[in-house]
Amino acid sequence: MTSAIKLAIVGVGKIVYDQHVPAIAARADDFSLVATASRHHTIDHIPGFTSIEAMLAAHPDIDAVSLCMPPQYRYAAARQALAAGKHVLLEKPPGATLSEVADLAAFAAEKGVTLFASWHSRHAPGVQPAKAHLAAHVPTAVQVRWKEDVRQWHPHQDWIWQVGGLGVFDPGINALSILTEILPSAMFLTQATLSFPENRDAPIAADLHFQDAADIKVHAEFDWRPTAQQGWDIIVTTVGGELRLTDGGARLWINGAGQALAQEAEYLSLYRRFAALIRAGQSDVDVAPLRHVADAFMLGRRKAVAAFYD
Ligand code: NAP
C-alpha cells in the first residue's frame, strides 16, 4: 500500500470544477487534494492561495501540481513547480509554443520529476478499441468533423480568442490527439485554411488536409459556428469497411454496428496515468497534437470572416 500523492491545483475554473475535482475525489487511493492556487477561485474545504509562490511556501509537502489555467499562462507556473521538485500535470494544450514545452520536458528530466502533458480525449472509451481495430484494418481515408457552438461551450472566455488561445483548435486539438493515437502511421499537414473573425486573433474555423507516407488522406473540419448539428466525429474508411468514432471518442461503430464500451471516465483514467507515471519515475510529453496545430498556423492560408461577438 503506497500513500496518496499530495496534489495541488493551479488555475481553478470550468474544467477543474467539472472534471478534475470529481476525478481526484474518486481516486482517493492515489491522490489527496491539499491546496489550490488561483487568483479568484477556490474549492470548498481546500486551502486556497492566490499565487503558486504562496501556496508552495505554505505547503512544502505538496508532491504534485495540476496546471489548469489557459495555455498562455502555464509555462511560468510549470517552471516554478518543477524548480520546487514537484511532479506536474499540464492540461491540454500543454503550452503556448512547442519550444516552451520542450524546455519544460528538459527541466523535468534535470530535476528528476514527472512531467505529464495530458490529452484527456485519448482517454475516451472508444479510443483504444479504435486503435486496435485500425492496427488490423488498414485505413484508406479519414474524415474529421469537430463542430460546436462556441457560445454554448466557451461563453465569455476571452483567452481563447487571444494569441496562444488557439481559437477553434482548443477543441480541435482533441480530435488531433485522438488521430495521433489511433492512426497506425504518422500524418502531416499538406494544406489548410484558417478563418479568422476580423475582430479576433484566433480562428473560428479551420479546414485541414493531411496525408501520411502511404498517401492516406485525412480531411479535418473544425468549426465553432454551428448552433445545430454539432458533433465530434472521426470517420475512417478502411480496406474492410468503416469505423466511426463519435461523441469525442465516447461511441464506436464498426461497419455500422455499435461497439460495447466502458463508461466515459476520461479524467479518472487521466489521473490513473499520472499516478502511474509518478510511481514509475517517468514522464509523458507527446507534443504531436500541438505540432499539427503549429503547422496549421505556419502553412494555413488566412481568411477574414465576419466579426464575432459573444
Ligand atoms: P477557464 O475557466 O476560462 O480558466 C481556468 C482558470 O484559469 C480561471 O478560472 C482563472 O482562475 C485562471 N486564469 C484565467 N486567466 C488567467 C491568466 N491570465 N493568468 C492566470 N490564470 C488565469 O478555462 P477552462 O475552460 O477551465 O480551461 C482551462 C484549460 O483546460 C484550457 O487549456 C482548456 O483547453 C482545458 N480544458 C477545458 C475544457 C472545458 O470543457 N472547459 C475541457 C478540457 C480541457 P483565477 O481567475 O482564479 O486565476
Short mmCIF file of C-alpha atoms and ligand atoms in Angstrom, two decimals, residues 11-15 38-41 68-71 73-74 91-93 120 157 159 170 267, ligand 1:
data_model
loop_
_atom_site.label_atom_id
_atom_site.label_comp_id
_atom_site.label_asym_id
_atom_site.label_seq_id
_atom_site.Cartn_x
_atom_site.Cartn_y
_atom_site.Cartn_z
CA GLY A 11 -5.81 27.80 -12.17
CA VAL A 12 -9.25 26.91 -10.84
CA GLY A 13 -12.03 27.30 -13.40
CA LYS A 14 -14.52 25.41 -15.54
CA ILE A 15 -12.56 22.22 -16.22
CA SER A 38 -5.89 30.72 -8.23
CA ARG A 39 -6.39 34.47 -8.30
CA HIS A 40 -10.19 34.49 -7.81
CA HIS A 41 -11.41 30.91 -7.37
CA CYS A 68 -5.29 24.11 -15.41
CA MET A 69 -5.05 27.78 -16.35
CA PRO A 70 -5.22 28.84 -20.03
CA PRO A 71 -2.17 27.68 -22.01
CA TYR A 73 -0.04 31.33 -18.65
CA ARG A 74 1.09 27.76 -17.95
CA GLU A 91 -3.90 20.40 -19.03
CA LYS A 92 -4.22 20.35 -22.81
CA PRO A 93 -2.78 22.00 -24.81
CA HIS A 120 -7.96 13.88 -21.97
CA GLN A 157 -13.74 33.03 -22.42
CA TRP A 159 -8.28 33.98 -23.56
CA ASP A 170 -8.83 24.47 -28.49
CA TYR A 267 -10.33 12.23 -16.18
P1 NAP B 1 -11.29 28.96 -17.64
O1 NAP B 1 -12.36 28.51 -16.72
O2 NAP B 1 -11.55 30.13 -18.52
O3 NAP B 1 -9.91 29.26 -16.88
C1 NAP B 1 -9.43 28.49 -15.81
C2 NAP B 1 -8.89 29.40 -14.73
O4 NAP B 1 -7.61 29.89 -15.13
C3 NAP B 1 -9.71 30.66 -14.49
O5 NAP B 1 -10.83 30.43 -13.67
C4 NAP B 1 -8.71 31.59 -13.87
O6 NAP B 1 -8.70 31.43 -12.45
C5 NAP B 1 -7.38 31.11 -14.44
N1 NAP B 1 -6.90 32.13 -15.38
C6 NAP B 1 -7.62 32.73 -16.37
N2 NAP B 1 -6.86 33.66 -16.98
C7 NAP B 1 -5.68 33.64 -16.36
C8 NAP B 1 -4.48 34.39 -16.50
N3 NAP B 1 -4.40 35.39 -17.39
N4 NAP B 1 -3.44 34.10 -15.72
C9 NAP B 1 -3.52 33.13 -14.80
N5 NAP B 1 -4.65 32.39 -14.58
C10 NAP B 1 -5.70 32.65 -15.36
O7 NAP B 1 -10.81 27.77 -18.58
P2 NAP B 1 -11.18 26.23 -18.61
O8 NAP B 1 -12.34 26.01 -19.51
O9 NAP B 1 -11.20 25.66 -17.24
O10 NAP B 1 -9.89 25.70 -19.43
C11 NAP B 1 -8.62 25.69 -18.85
C12 NAP B 1 -7.74 24.71 -19.62
O11 NAP B 1 -8.37 23.42 -19.58
C13 NAP B 1 -7.58 25.09 -21.10
O12 NAP B 1 -6.28 24.78 -21.52
C14 NAP B 1 -8.60 24.19 -21.82
O13 NAP B 1 -8.20 23.86 -23.14
C15 NAP B 1 -8.57 22.96 -20.91
N6 NAP B 1 -9.82 22.18 -20.98
C16 NAP B 1 -11.03 22.80 -20.88
C17 NAP B 1 -12.19 22.05 -21.03
C18 NAP B 1 -13.57 22.67 -20.92
O14 NAP B 1 -14.55 21.98 -21.23
N7 NAP B 1 -13.72 23.90 -20.47
C19 NAP B 1 -12.11 20.69 -21.27
C20 NAP B 1 -10.88 20.08 -21.29
C21 NAP B 1 -9.72 20.84 -21.15
P3 NAP B 1 -8.39 32.69 -11.50
O15 NAP B 1 -9.09 33.88 -12.09
O16 NAP B 1 -8.96 32.25 -10.17
O17 NAP B 1 -6.89 32.83 -11.51
#
